[in-house]
Amino acid sequence: MFPEAPSLIKSLTKEERALLDKVKAGERISDEEALSLYQSQNIPFLAYLASLIRYRNHGKEAYFNRNVHIEPTNICIYDCAFCSFARRPGEGGAWEYDLDTIEQIALSYKDKGITEVHITGGVHPKRDVKYYGEMLKRIKTILPHVHIKAFTAVELQVMCMRSKMSIEEGLLYLKDCGLDSIPGGGAEIFHPEIRKQICNTKATTEVWLAIHETAHRLGIPSNCTMLYGHIEDYTHRIHHMRLLRELQDKTQGFNCFIPLKFKRENNRLSYLEETSLLEDLKNYAVARIYMDNIPHLKAYWPMIGKSTAQLSLHFGVDDLDGTIDDSTRIYSMAGADAHPVMRTEELVALIQSAGFIPVERDSLYNKLKVYQDALSHV
Ligand code: SF4
């Protein structure tokens, strides 16, 4: 039962009360209303609205999974202004694992109880669909029960082009090799004014959306993301979320929306300040209220930090991602936690102490274990 907040409700303005009525009735909010929420300083009200939706969808449950990342290479043909991860071939700090090394990495997780391997990396100048298909096959041979979520739309566009395959042909081939879903990366900010300044040459907005639409049509679910807190403003964020909401209306193929906070170290946008804690929480809340048709909202803890991820559960978030096992460098190279790892017990305790019920999930949000006694420890 969602807790009432009589004194908060009593203090609301006429406009806020109208928004509350709308959200309570399960109605969709407009772009103008989303902008008014972004501009609001009434943080308790934002938390209340977002939590109302969060409780309606998921009660007090908060999800996590046991996952690892494999980043086959950070060599990339692109040069996105916000990126701290990519390197040119031969540049210091560049890596490119061959398939035998990927196999060794998969073998090292054989008996670790993971349920998901997440694969993303730079857009390598030579590797194609056949190469990545072979990678998937080898991982599936070693970890047959593990869900493989792999390759952003940006990677997929180039590998398909290199293999002279349409996106549909490439996705079907990769699906046959073991691809289970695709991650939400590469979306950044869709608005052309901003996209041309931060990632002018890679997959356009239209291409990103078309690849996810094709994947959904082929029965490959995906996630979606938004890179925020750099040179965009609130209207660009709303435009971005509108395009995702519209696609979701058509396909219902997105499982989860993941706002990604811009981190400033070691990239060309280092002159910018990072967003504040309050801004991060506000962004989660508005996302939860606006994206009414995407079931899950994730706070990716290796990027946002454990404490903020925990707090975000009170701002609409229902998923904290996973155990990670120190397997990703994308955010640590931009200034986040250098060695991201959380044991299952830690994740459970983190969720419990925020007053929620931890639920271990698989990659499609089927519940694997509900930690029912959670609240008794609070
Ligand atoms: S964000 Fe992705 S596509 Fe852009 S430079 Fe970095 S690795 Fe390459």
mmCIF file of C-alpha atoms and ligand atoms in Angstrom:
data_model
loop_
_atom_site.group_PDB
_atom_site.id
_atom_site.type_symbol
_atom_site.label_atom_id
_atom_site.label_comp_id
_atom_site.label_asym_id
_atom_site.label_seq_id
_atom_site.Cartn_x
_atom_site.Cartn_y
_atom_site.Cartn_z
ATOM 1 C CA MET A 1 0.000 0.000 0.000
ATOM 2 C CA PHE A 2 1.489 3.322 -1.047
ATOM 3 C CA PRO A 3 1.862 5.605 1.972
ATOM 4 C CA GLU A 4 -0.356 8.713 2.006
ATOM 5 C CA ALA A 5 1.333 12.066 2.557
ATOM 6 C CA PRO A 6 -1.465 14.393 3.738
ATOM 7 C CA SER A 7 0.701 17.379 4.641
ATOM 8 C CA LEU A 8 2.528 17.236 1.291
ATOM 9 C CA ILE A 9 -0.748 17.004 -0.614
ATOM 10 C CA LYS A 10 -2.225 19.889 1.373
ATOM 11 C CA SER A 11 0.678 22.128 0.399
ATOM 12 C CA LEU A 12 0.448 21.504 -3.369
ATOM 13 C CA THR A 13 -0.275 24.265 -5.878
ATOM 14 C CA LYS A 14 -3.280 23.962 -8.188
ATOM 15 C CA GLU A 15 -1.014 22.817 -11.044
ATOM 16 C CA GLU A 16 0.719 20.238 -8.882
ATOM 17 C CA ARG A 17 -2.603 18.872 -7.670
ATOM 18 C CA ALA A 18 -3.790 18.542 -11.292
ATOM 19 C CA LEU A 19 -0.631 16.575 -12.117
ATOM 20 C CA LEU A 20 -1.120 14.368 -9.093
ATOM 21 C CA ASP A 21 -4.690 13.615 -10.172
ATOM 22 C CA LYS A 22 -3.458 12.743 -13.647
ATOM 23 C CA VAL A 23 -0.752 10.402 -12.392
ATOM 24 C CA LYS A 24 -3.137 8.804 -9.920
ATOM 25 C CA ALA A 25 -5.576 8.147 -12.775
ATOM 26 C CA GLY A 26 -2.782 6.506 -14.786
ATOM 27 C CA GLU A 27 -2.884 9.186 -17.485
ATOM 28 C CA ARG A 28 0.123 10.100 -19.599
ATOM 29 C CA ILE A 29 1.789 13.465 -18.959
ATOM 30 C CA SER A 30 2.576 15.889 -21.791
ATOM 31 C CA ASP A 31 5.951 17.373 -22.767
ATOM 32 C CA GLU A 32 4.920 20.688 -21.178
ATOM 33 C CA GLU A 33 4.072 18.936 -17.933
ATOM 34 C CA ALA A 34 7.387 17.090 -17.997
ATOM 35 C CA LEU A 35 9.154 20.427 -18.429
ATOM 36 C CA SER A 36 7.280 21.891 -15.463
ATOM 37 C CA LEU A 37 8.402 18.901 -13.373
ATOM 38 C CA TYR A 38 12.025 19.355 -14.439
ATOM 39 C CA GLN A 39 11.779 23.059 -13.511
ATOM 40 C CA SER A 40 10.104 22.369 -10.172
ATOM 41 C CA GLN A 41 12.013 22.799 -6.919
ATOM 42 C CA ASN A 42 9.421 20.712 -5.075
ATOM 43 C CA ILE A 43 11.611 17.621 -4.732
ATOM 44 C CA PRO A 44 9.333 15.815 -2.229
ATOM 45 C CA PHE A 45 6.480 16.163 -4.727
ATOM 46 C CA LEU A 46 8.598 14.693 -7.543
ATOM 47 C CA ALA A 47 9.625 11.795 -5.307
ATOM 48 C CA TYR A 48 6.004 11.256 -4.321
ATOM 49 C CA LEU A 49 4.694 11.196 -7.921
ATOM 50 C CA ALA A 50 7.472 8.890 -9.128
ATOM 51 C CA SER A 51 7.031 6.585 -6.139
ATOM 52 C CA LEU A 52 3.306 6.408 -6.756
ATOM 53 C CA ILE A 53 3.997 4.908 -10.191
ATOM 54 C CA ARG A 54 6.848 2.783 -8.893
ATOM 55 C CA TYR A 55 4.632 1.285 -6.165
ATOM 56 C CA ARG A 56 1.784 0.723 -8.612
ATOM 57 C CA ASN A 57 4.093 -1.251 -10.940
ATOM 58 C CA HIS A 58 6.406 -3.011 -8.521
ATOM 59 C CA GLY A 59 5.253 -2.437 -4.946
ATOM 60 C CA LYS A 60 8.238 -2.428 -2.617
ATOM 61 C CA GLU A 61 10.288 -4.780 -4.771
ATOM 62 C CA ALA A 62 13.641 -3.687 -6.176
ATOM 63 C CA TYR A 63 15.488 -5.773 -8.740
ATOM 64 C CA PHE A 64 19.096 -6.740 -9.273
ATOM 65 C CA ASN A 65 20.875 -9.481 -11.209
ATOM 66 C CA ARG A 66 24.128 -11.428 -11.263
ATOM 67 C CA ASN A 67 25.956 -10.225 -14.313
ATOM 68 C CA VAL A 68 29.331 -9.538 -15.825
ATOM 69 C CA HIS A 69 30.422 -7.338 -18.688
ATOM 70 C CA ILE A 70 32.781 -8.280 -21.478
ATOM 71 C CA GLU A 71 34.297 -5.356 -23.349
ATOM 72 C CA PRO A 72 36.049 -7.037 -26.302
ATOM 73 C CA THR A 73 37.830 -3.859 -27.418
ATOM 74 C CA ASN A 74 38.002 -0.153 -26.771
ATOM 75 C CA ILE A 75 39.358 0.535 -30.243
ATOM 76 C CA CYS A 76 36.793 2.667 -32.004
ATOM 77 C CA ILE A 77 36.395 4.343 -35.364
ATOM 78 C CA TYR A 78 34.402 7.166 -33.745
ATOM 79 C CA ASP A 79 35.444 10.044 -31.539
ATOM 80 C CA CYS A 80 32.472 11.033 -29.380
ATOM 81 C CA ALA A 81 33.146 14.180 -27.343
ATOM 82 C CA PHE A 82 31.931 12.671 -24.058
ATOM 83 C CA CYS A 83 33.785 9.358 -24.384
ATOM 84 C CA SER A 84 36.691 8.447 -22.081
ATOM 85 C CA PHE A 85 36.819 4.815 -23.182
ATOM 86 C CA ALA A 86 37.749 4.753 -26.878
ATOM 87 C CA ARG A 87 41.279 4.541 -28.258
ATOM 88 C CA ARG A 88 42.820 4.448 -31.717
ATOM 89 C CA PRO A 89 44.644 1.267 -32.834
ATOM 90 C CA GLY A 90 48.119 1.244 -31.266
ATOM 91 C CA GLU A 91 47.320 4.105 -28.887
ATOM 92 C CA GLY A 92 48.302 3.661 -25.223
ATOM 93 C CA GLY A 93 45.542 2.013 -23.226
ATOM 94 C CA ALA A 94 43.979 0.320 -26.285
ATOM 95 C CA TRP A 95 42.945 -3.326 -26.078
ATOM 96 C CA GLU A 96 41.406 -5.880 -28.448
ATOM 97 C CA TYR A 97 40.761 -9.347 -27.088
ATOM 98 C CA ASP A 98 40.872 -12.216 -29.551
ATOM 99 C CA LEU A 99 38.280 -14.989 -29.418
ATOM 100 C CA ASP A 100 40.492 -17.273 -27.337
ATOM 101 C CA THR A 101 40.811 -14.568 -24.701
ATOM 102 C CA ILE A 102 37.032 -14.055 -24.715
ATOM 103 C CA GLU A 103 36.697 -17.813 -24.201
ATOM 104 C CA GLN A 104 39.049 -17.626 -21.200
ATOM 105 C CA ILE A 105 36.990 -14.796 -19.732
ATOM 106 C CA ALA A 106 33.788 -16.831 -20.195
ATOM 107 C CA LEU A 107 35.464 -19.872 -18.615
ATOM 108 C CA SER A 108 36.424 -17.830 -15.563
ATOM 109 C CA TYR A 109 32.691 -17.282 -14.896
ATOM 110 C CA LYS A 110 31.638 -20.886 -15.481
ATOM 111 C CA ASP A 111 30.668 -21.724 -11.906
ATOM 112 C CA LYS A 112 30.052 -18.258 -10.552
ATOM 113 C CA GLY A 113 26.241 -18.295 -10.715
ATOM 114 C CA ILE A 114 25.936 -15.409 -13.179
ATOM 115 C CA THR A 115 22.789 -15.196 -15.302
ATOM 116 C CA GLU A 116 23.828 -12.520 -17.797
ATOM 117 C CA VAL A 117 26.797 -11.503 -19.914
ATOM 118 C CA HIS A 118 26.636 -7.939 -21.199
ATOM 119 C CA ILE A 119 28.886 -7.273 -24.211
ATOM 120 C CA THR A 120 29.626 -3.797 -25.538
ATOM 121 C CA GLY A 121 32.767 -2.111 -26.730
ATOM 122 C CA GLY A 122 34.280 0.241 -29.249
ATOM 123 C CA VAL A 123 33.315 0.082 -32.917
ATOM 124 C CA HIS A 124 36.311 -1.855 -34.176
ATOM 125 C CA PRO A 125 37.568 -0.992 -37.691
ATOM 126 C CA LYS A 126 37.741 -4.620 -38.897
ATOM 127 C CA ARG A 127 35.405 -6.932 -36.952
ATOM 128 C CA ASP A 128 32.156 -7.969 -38.607
ATOM 129 C CA VAL A 129 28.959 -9.914 -37.902
ATOM 130 C CA LYS A 130 30.632 -13.285 -38.506
ATOM 131 C CA TYR A 131 33.357 -12.459 -35.989
ATOM 132 C CA TYR A 132 30.894 -11.401 -33.309
ATOM 133 C CA GLY A 133 28.641 -14.363 -34.120
ATOM 134 C CA GLU A 134 31.591 -16.674 -33.433
ATOM 135 C CA MET A 135 32.168 -14.838 -30.150
ATOM 136 C CA LEU A 136 28.552 -15.440 -29.110
ATOM 137 C CA LYS A 137 28.731 -19.120 -30.061
ATOM 138 C CA ARG A 138 31.874 -19.676 -28.017
ATOM 139 C CA ILE A 139 30.409 -17.941 -24.961
ATOM 140 C CA LYS A 140 27.158 -19.915 -25.247
ATOM 141 C CA THR A 141 29.087 -23.178 -25.471
ATOM 142 C CA ILE A 142 30.782 -22.388 -22.162
ATOM 143 C CA LEU A 143 27.824 -20.667 -20.467
ATOM 144 C CA PRO A 144 24.756 -22.245 -22.123
ATOM 145 C CA HIS A 145 22.230 -20.989 -19.540
ATOM 146 C CA VAL A 146 23.448 -17.432 -19.469
ATOM 147 C CA HIS A 147 21.519 -14.658 -21.244
ATOM 148 C CA ILE A 148 23.694 -12.685 -23.657
ATOM 149 C CA LYS A 149 22.789 -9.017 -23.986
ATOM 150 C CA ALA A 150 25.158 -7.690 -26.596
ATOM 151 C CA PHE A 151 26.096 -4.907 -29.016
ATOM 152 C CA THR A 152 24.678 -1.410 -29.089
ATOM 153 C CA ALA A 153 22.836 -0.172 -32.153
ATOM 154 C CA VAL A 154 25.974 1.806 -33.034
ATOM 155 C CA GLU A 155 28.101 -1.363 -33.097
ATOM 156 C CA LEU A 156 25.389 -3.308 -34.926
ATOM 157 C CA GLN A 157 25.056 -0.742 -37.710
ATOM 158 C CA VAL A 158 28.760 -0.885 -38.562
ATOM 159 C CA MET A 159 29.247 -4.650 -38.198
ATOM 160 C CA CYS A 160 26.245 -5.290 -40.473
ATOM 161 C CA MET A 161 27.506 -2.799 -43.033
ATOM 162 C CA ARG A 162 30.931 -4.442 -42.971
ATOM 163 C CA SER A 163 29.343 -7.864 -43.563
ATOM 164 C CA LYS A 164 27.113 -6.446 -46.323
ATOM 165 C CA MET A 165 24.048 -7.557 -44.390
ATOM 166 C CA SER A 166 20.870 -5.638 -43.702
ATOM 167 C CA ILE A 167 20.164 -4.969 -40.037
ATOM 168 C CA GLU A 168 17.488 -7.655 -40.150
ATOM 169 C CA GLU A 169 19.877 -10.227 -41.655
ATOM 170 C CA GLY A 170 22.605 -9.325 -39.172
ATOM 171 C CA LEU A 171 20.301 -9.535 -36.161
ATOM 172 C CA LEU A 172 18.844 -12.862 -37.271
ATOM 173 C CA TYR A 173 22.331 -14.261 -37.786
ATOM 174 C CA LEU A 174 23.466 -13.078 -34.345
ATOM 175 C CA LYS A 175 20.266 -14.399 -32.774
ATOM 176 C CA ASP A 176 21.043 -17.807 -34.227
ATOM 177 C CA CYS A 177 24.511 -17.570 -32.702
ATOM 178 C CA GLY A 178 23.150 -16.844 -29.217
ATOM 179 C CA LEU A 179 22.164 -13.179 -29.013
ATOM 180 C CA ASP A 180 19.275 -12.886 -26.535
ATOM 181 C CA SER A 181 18.764 -9.129 -26.267
ATOM 182 C CA ILE A 182 20.490 -5.866 -27.060
ATOM 183 C CA PRO A 183 21.577 -3.156 -24.634
ATOM 184 C CA GLY A 184 20.430 0.455 -24.795
ATOM 185 C CA GLY A 185 23.740 2.213 -25.343
ATOM 186 C CA GLY A 186 24.570 4.595 -28.166
ATOM 187 C CA ALA A 187 21.324 6.554 -27.864
ATOM 188 C CA GLU A 188 23.076 9.489 -26.134
ATOM 189 C CA ILE A 189 20.778 12.430 -26.929
ATOM 190 C CA PHE A 190 18.552 12.189 -29.989
ATOM 191 C CA HIS A 191 17.978 15.886 -30.593
ATOM 192 C CA PRO A 192 19.978 16.817 -33.738
ATOM 193 C CA GLU A 193 21.247 20.118 -32.266
ATOM 194 C CA ILE A 194 22.996 18.237 -29.478
ATOM 195 C CA ARG A 195 23.777 14.980 -31.265
ATOM 196 C CA LYS A 196 25.797 16.778 -33.941
ATOM 197 C CA GLN A 197 27.946 18.403 -31.225
ATOM 198 C CA ILE A 198 28.674 15.327 -29.122
ATOM 199 C CA CYS A 199 28.647 12.417 -31.590
ATOM 200 C CA ASN A 200 28.263 13.727 -35.084
ATOM 201 C CA THR A 201 29.423 10.766 -37.109
ATOM 202 C CA LYS A 202 27.966 7.669 -35.487
ATOM 203 C CA ALA A 203 24.509 6.118 -35.929
ATOM 204 C CA THR A 204 21.875 8.799 -36.307
ATOM 205 C CA THR A 205 18.771 9.005 -34.175
ATOM 206 C CA GLU A 206 16.732 7.464 -36.979
ATOM 207 C CA VAL A 207 19.175 4.570 -37.358
ATOM 208 C CA TRP A 208 19.295 3.908 -33.595
ATOM 209 C CA LEU A 209 15.497 3.808 -33.402
ATOM 210 C CA ALA A 210 15.163 1.709 -36.562
ATOM 211 C CA ILE A 211 17.612 -0.902 -35.263
ATOM 212 C CA HIS A 212 15.707 -1.269 -32.001
ATOM 213 C CA GLU A 213 12.399 -1.398 -33.855
ATOM 214 C CA THR A 214 13.766 -4.146 -36.097
ATOM 215 C CA ALA A 215 15.089 -6.061 -33.095
ATOM 216 C CA HIS A 216 11.715 -5.874 -31.370
ATOM 217 C CA ARG A 217 9.970 -7.098 -34.523
ATOM 218 C CA LEU A 218 12.343 -10.072 -34.629
ATOM 219 C CA GLY A 219 11.583 -10.959 -31.018
ATOM 220 C CA ILE A 220 14.814 -9.524 -29.609
ATOM 221 C CA PRO A 221 14.019 -7.285 -26.634
ATOM 222 C CA SER A 222 16.215 -4.348 -25.726
ATOM 223 C CA ASN A 223 16.877 -1.576 -23.247
ATOM 224 C CA CYS A 224 17.124 2.147 -23.886
ATOM 225 C CA THR A 225 19.292 4.889 -22.441
ATOM 226 C CA MET A 226 19.761 8.660 -22.361
ATOM 227 C CA LEU A 227 23.098 10.370 -21.712
ATOM 228 C CA TYR A 228 22.268 13.464 -19.657
ATOM 229 C CA GLY A 229 24.049 16.221 -17.784
ATOM 230 C CA HIS A 230 26.346 17.639 -20.481
ATOM 231 C CA ILE A 231 25.346 20.321 -23.016
ATOM 232 C CA GLU A 232 21.699 19.347 -23.373
ATOM 233 C CA ASP A 233 18.820 21.115 -21.646
ATOM 234 C CA TYR A 234 15.540 19.800 -20.309
ATOM 235 C CA THR A 235 13.745 20.178 -23.643
ATOM 236 C CA HIS A 236 16.322 17.918 -25.314
ATOM 237 C CA ARG A 237 15.837 15.275 -22.628
ATOM 238 C CA ILE A 238 12.069 15.397 -23.081
ATOM 239 C CA HIS A 239 12.399 15.153 -26.866
ATOM 240 C CA HIS A 240 14.640 12.104 -26.369
ATOM 241 C CA MET A 241 12.211 10.395 -24.016
ATOM 242 C CA ARG A 242 9.292 11.212 -26.319
ATOM 243 C CA LEU A 243 10.915 9.322 -29.211
ATOM 244 C CA LEU A 244 11.524 6.325 -26.953
ATOM 245 C CA ARG A 245 7.979 6.467 -25.573
ATOM 246 C CA GLU A 246 6.579 6.606 -29.118
ATOM 247 C CA LEU A 247 8.619 3.603 -30.238
ATOM 248 C CA GLN A 248 7.589 1.686 -27.152
ATOM 249 C CA ASP A 249 3.938 2.408 -27.982
ATOM 250 C CA LYS A 250 4.550 0.683 -31.321
ATOM 251 C CA THR A 251 6.635 -2.298 -30.242
ATOM 252 C CA GLN A 252 6.543 -2.848 -26.467
ATOM 253 C CA GLY A 253 10.088 -4.151 -26.898
ATOM 254 C CA PHE A 254 11.956 -2.068 -24.311
ATOM 255 C CA ASN A 255 12.350 -3.695 -20.903
ATOM 256 C CA CYS A 256 14.099 -0.899 -19.140
ATOM 257 C CA PHE A 257 15.096 2.759 -19.387
ATOM 258 C CA ILE A 258 18.520 3.694 -18.029
ATOM 259 C CA PRO A 259 19.442 7.361 -17.648
ATOM 260 C CA LEU A 260 23.237 7.595 -17.975
ATOM 261 C CA LYS A 261 24.959 10.438 -16.173
ATOM 262 C CA PHE A 262 27.730 12.251 -18.046
ATOM 263 C CA LYS A 263 31.054 11.757 -16.276
ATOM 264 C CA ARG A 264 33.694 14.355 -17.037
ATOM 265 C CA GLU A 265 37.149 12.822 -16.612
ATOM 266 C CA ASN A 266 39.406 12.152 -19.607
ATOM 267 C CA ASN A 267 37.158 13.403 -22.369
ATOM 268 C CA ARG A 268 36.650 16.509 -24.484
ATOM 269 C CA LEU A 269 33.789 17.766 -22.312
ATOM 270 C CA SER A 270 35.884 17.789 -19.129
ATOM 271 C CA TYR A 271 35.328 21.551 -18.812
ATOM 272 C CA LEU A 272 31.693 20.865 -17.830
ATOM 273 C CA GLU A 273 30.568 20.369 -14.248
ATOM 274 C CA GLU A 274 28.802 17.106 -13.484
ATOM 275 C CA THR A 275 25.171 17.201 -12.390
ATOM 276 C CA SER A 276 24.347 17.385 -8.687
ATOM 277 C CA LEU A 277 22.789 14.621 -6.627
ATOM 278 C CA LEU A 278 19.507 16.522 -6.641
ATOM 279 C CA GLU A 279 19.551 16.822 -10.424
ATOM 280 C CA ASP A 280 20.233 13.093 -10.792
ATOM 281 C CA LEU A 281 17.329 12.213 -8.520
ATOM 282 C CA LYS A 282 15.041 14.672 -10.258
ATOM 283 C CA ASN A 283 15.959 13.121 -13.602
ATOM 284 C CA TYR A 284 15.042 9.638 -12.372
ATOM 285 C CA ALA A 285 11.724 10.929 -11.061
ATOM 286 C CA VAL A 286 10.745 12.751 -14.260
ATOM 287 C CA ALA A 287 11.794 9.735 -16.330
ATOM 288 C CA ARG A 288 9.596 7.435 -14.221
ATOM 289 C CA ILE A 289 6.610 9.783 -14.535
ATOM 290 C CA TYR A 290 7.018 10.524 -18.264
ATOM 291 C CA MET A 291 7.998 7.050 -19.559
ATOM 292 C CA ASP A 292 4.713 5.469 -18.590
ATOM 293 C CA ASN A 293 5.005 2.518 -20.968
ATOM 294 C CA ILE A 294 8.488 1.201 -20.116
ATOM 295 C CA PRO A 295 8.174 -1.189 -17.193
ATOM 296 C CA HIS A 296 11.534 -0.724 -15.479
ATOM 297 C CA LEU A 297 13.751 2.213 -14.569
ATOM 298 C CA LYS A 298 17.350 1.399 -13.740
ATOM 299 C CA ALA A 299 19.960 3.254 -11.689
ATOM 300 C CA TYR A 300 23.205 1.807 -13.019
ATOM 301 C CA TRP A 301 25.251 1.861 -9.828
ATOM 302 C CA PRO A 302 28.779 1.637 -11.339
ATOM 303 C CA MET A 303 28.030 5.000 -12.962
ATOM 304 C CA ILE A 304 25.963 6.800 -10.331
ATOM 305 C CA GLY A 305 27.562 5.333 -7.177
ATOM 306 C CA LYS A 306 26.096 2.994 -4.589
ATOM 307 C CA SER A 307 24.594 5.674 -2.313
ATOM 308 C CA THR A 308 22.828 7.560 -5.088
ATOM 309 C CA ALA A 309 21.577 4.299 -6.557
ATOM 310 C CA GLN A 310 20.131 3.410 -3.171
ATOM 311 C CA LEU A 311 18.472 6.812 -2.795
ATOM 312 C CA SER A 312 17.077 6.612 -6.324
ATOM 313 C CA LEU A 313 14.762 3.807 -5.185
ATOM 314 C CA HIS A 314 12.718 6.606 -3.583
ATOM 315 C CA PHE A 315 12.613 8.503 -6.906
ATOM 316 C CA GLY A 316 10.975 5.909 -9.133
ATOM 317 C CA VAL A 317 13.848 3.485 -9.721
ATOM 318 C CA ASP A 318 13.111 -0.242 -9.352
ATOM 319 C CA ASP A 319 16.345 -1.820 -10.656
ATOM 320 C CA LEU A 320 19.975 -1.353 -9.600
ATOM 321 C CA ASP A 321 21.636 -3.570 -12.246
ATOM 322 C CA GLY A 322 23.979 -6.246 -10.998
ATOM 323 C CA THR A 323 27.017 -7.657 -9.303
ATOM 324 C CA ILE A 324 29.309 -6.642 -12.236
ATOM 325 C CA ASP A 325 32.416 -8.300 -10.721
ATOM 326 C CA ASP A 326 34.777 -5.515 -11.729
ATOM 327 C CA SER A 327 34.274 -6.325 -15.398
ATOM 328 C CA THR A 328 33.601 -2.925 -16.967
ATOM 329 C CA ARG A 329 35.904 0.018 -17.633
ATOM 330 C CA ILE A 330 33.522 2.330 -19.512
ATOM 331 C CA TYR A 331 32.623 4.472 -16.508
ATOM 332 C CA SER A 332 35.722 3.948 -14.416
ATOM 333 C CA MET A 333 37.769 5.488 -17.265
ATOM 334 C CA ALA A 334 35.520 8.563 -16.972
ATOM 335 C CA GLY A 335 36.030 8.983 -13.235
ATOM 336 C CA ALA A 336 33.556 6.561 -11.611
ATOM 337 C CA ASP A 337 34.393 3.697 -9.199
ATOM 338 C CA ALA A 338 37.678 2.193 -10.467
ATOM 339 C CA HIS A 339 36.768 -1.419 -9.603
ATOM 340 C CA PRO A 340 32.983 -1.839 -9.645
ATOM 341 C CA VAL A 341 31.912 -4.981 -7.846
ATOM 342 C CA MET A 342 29.068 -5.781 -5.444
ATOM 343 C CA ARG A 343 28.481 -9.154 -3.905
ATOM 344 C CA THR A 344 24.885 -10.375 -3.895
ATOM 345 C CA GLU A 345 24.741 -9.913 -0.101
ATOM 346 C CA GLU A 346 25.856 -6.306 -0.496
ATOM 347 C CA LEU A 347 23.193 -5.572 -3.084
ATOM 348 C CA VAL A 348 20.565 -7.216 -0.917
ATOM 349 C CA ALA A 349 21.653 -5.201 2.131
ATOM 350 C CA LEU A 350 21.721 -1.988 0.130
ATOM 351 C CA ILE A 351 18.148 -2.519 -1.047
ATOM 352 C CA GLN A 352 16.944 -3.692 2.359
ATOM 353 C CA SER A 353 18.348 -0.733 4.201
ATOM 354 C CA ALA A 354 16.491 1.604 1.833
ATOM 355 C CA GLY A 355 13.244 -0.103 2.889
ATOM 356 C CA PHE A 356 12.651 -2.221 -0.222
ATOM 357 C CA ILE A 357 12.404 -5.947 -0.922
ATOM 358 C CA PRO A 358 15.366 -7.254 -2.937
ATOM 359 C CA VAL A 359 14.474 -9.446 -5.909
ATOM 360 C CA GLU A 360 17.085 -11.252 -7.924
ATOM 361 C CA ARG A 361 15.919 -11.261 -11.543
ATOM 362 C CA ASP A 362 16.996 -12.713 -14.847
ATOM 363 C CA SER A 363 17.610 -10.473 -17.848
ATOM 364 C CA LEU A 364 13.922 -10.440 -18.790
ATOM 365 C CA TYR A 365 12.817 -9.537 -15.251
ATOM 366 C CA ASN A 366 11.553 -12.972 -14.314
ATOM 367 C CA LYS A 367 11.927 -13.275 -10.554
ATOM 368 C CA LEU A 368 14.578 -15.801 -9.505
ATOM 369 C CA LYS A 369 14.625 -15.125 -5.784
ATOM 370 C CA VAL A 370 12.612 -12.808 -3.572
ATOM 371 C CA TYR A 371 14.303 -11.888 -0.314
ATOM 372 C CA GLN A 372 11.002 -11.847 1.576
ATOM 373 C CA ASP A 373 12.470 -11.255 5.011
ATOM 374 C CA ALA A 374 14.063 -8.065 3.795
ATOM 375 C CA LEU A 375 12.069 -5.587 5.836
ATOM 376 C CA SER A 376 12.639 -7.423 9.075
ATOM 377 C CA HIS A 377 16.261 -6.248 8.873
ATOM 378 C CA VAL A 378 15.433 -2.564 8.449
HETATM 379 S S1 SF4 B 1 30.969 6.437 -27.149
HETATM 380 FE FE1 SF4 B 1 31.105 4.464 -28.204
HETATM 381 S S2 SF4 B 1 31.053 5.017 -30.390
HETATM 382 FE FE2 SF4 B 1 31.589 6.896 -29.273
HETATM 383 S S3 SF4 B 1 33.825 6.937 -29.280
HETATM 384 FE FE3 SF4 B 1 33.184 5.946 -27.346
HETATM 385 S S4 SF4 B 1 33.208 3.768 -27.801
HETATM 386 FE FE4 SF4 B 1 33.214 4.835 -29.762
#
